[in-house]
C-alpha cells in the first residue's frame, strides 16, 4: 500500500517544470489552474485533483504513478527508447574518456 506524500509529489512536479523551462505561471495556465494553486501543490501544502494530475502527466509525458510515488514504469516504448538513447550516449562518453 502506498501513502501519497504530497511534499515529494510536489518536488517531482517542480523538478519536471524546471527541467522543461516553464515558469509556474506558464504551467498553471496550461493546467487551467491558478499560480497559487500550483505553488501549493509544488510545496506539498495540498494535493492535486485527479484531473490536474492527469494534465500534469500529459504535459510532461510521465505516468501518474511517477508523479505520486516516484516509481518509473518501463513498459512505455517511448520511455524505453529515450532511456536506451541516454545509455548509448553515456557509453560513448565513457569510451571517449577511457581512451
PDB file of N, CA, C and O in Angstrom, residues 3 20 24 26 30 73 86 95 98:
ATOM      1  N   UNK A   3       1.203   5.372   0.499  1.00  0.00           N
ATOM      2  CA  UNK A   3       0.630   6.592   1.043  1.00  0.00           C
ATOM      3  C   UNK A   3       1.238   7.724   0.238  1.00  0.00           C
ATOM      4  O   UNK A   3       2.463   7.803   0.090  1.00  0.00           O
ATOM      5  N   UNK A  20      11.713  21.498 -17.851  1.00  0.00           N
ATOM      6  CA  UNK A  20      11.041  21.872 -19.097  1.00  0.00           C
ATOM      7  C   UNK A  20      11.182  23.361 -19.398  1.00  0.00           C
ATOM      8  O   UNK A  20      10.754  23.829 -20.444  1.00  0.00           O
ATOM      9  N   UNK A  24       6.112  28.864 -13.151  1.00  0.00           N
ATOM     10  CA  UNK A  24       4.872  28.426 -12.504  1.00  0.00           C
ATOM     11  C   UNK A  24       3.667  29.011 -13.222  1.00  0.00           C
ATOM     12  O   UNK A  24       2.665  28.328 -13.413  1.00  0.00           O
ATOM     13  N   UNK A  26       3.346  29.851 -16.380  1.00  0.00           N
ATOM     14  CA  UNK A  26       3.112  29.199 -17.669  1.00  0.00           C
ATOM     15  C   UNK A  26       2.469  27.826 -17.482  1.00  0.00           C
ATOM     16  O   UNK A  26       1.520  27.473 -18.191  1.00  0.00           O
ATOM     17  N   UNK A  30      -1.326  26.426 -18.521  1.00  0.00           N
ATOM     18  CA  UNK A  30      -1.556  25.202 -19.303  1.00  0.00           C
ATOM     19  C   UNK A  30      -2.522  24.269 -18.582  1.00  0.00           C
ATOM     20  O   UNK A  30      -3.323  23.583 -19.225  1.00  0.00           O
ATOM     21  N   UNK A  73       7.798   3.493 -14.609  1.00  0.00           N
ATOM     22  CA  UNK A  73       7.283   2.298 -15.275  1.00  0.00           C
ATOM     23  C   UNK A  73       7.972   2.203 -16.629  1.00  0.00           C
ATOM     24  O   UNK A  73       7.925   3.135 -17.428  1.00  0.00           O
ATOM     25  N   UNK A  86      19.884   7.520 -23.956  1.00  0.00           N
ATOM     26  CA  UNK A  86      20.726   8.108 -22.905  1.00  0.00           C
ATOM     27  C   UNK A  86      21.846   7.142 -22.527  1.00  0.00           C
ATOM     28  O   UNK A  86      23.005   7.542 -22.386  1.00  0.00           O
ATOM     29  N   UNK A  95      33.538   5.701 -23.155  1.00  0.00           N
ATOM     30  CA  UNK A  95      34.574   5.160 -24.029  1.00  0.00           C
ATOM     31  C   UNK A  95      35.573   6.249 -24.437  1.00  0.00           C
ATOM     32  O   UNK A  95      36.777   5.997 -24.498  1.00  0.00           O
ATOM     33  N   UNK A  98      37.849   7.035 -21.538  1.00  0.00           N
ATOM     34  CA  UNK A  98      38.776   5.936 -21.264  1.00  0.00           C
ATOM     35  C   UNK A  98      39.929   5.870 -22.235  1.00  0.00           C
ATOM     36  O   UNK A  98      40.950   5.238 -21.970  1.00  0.00           O
TER      37      UNK A  98
END
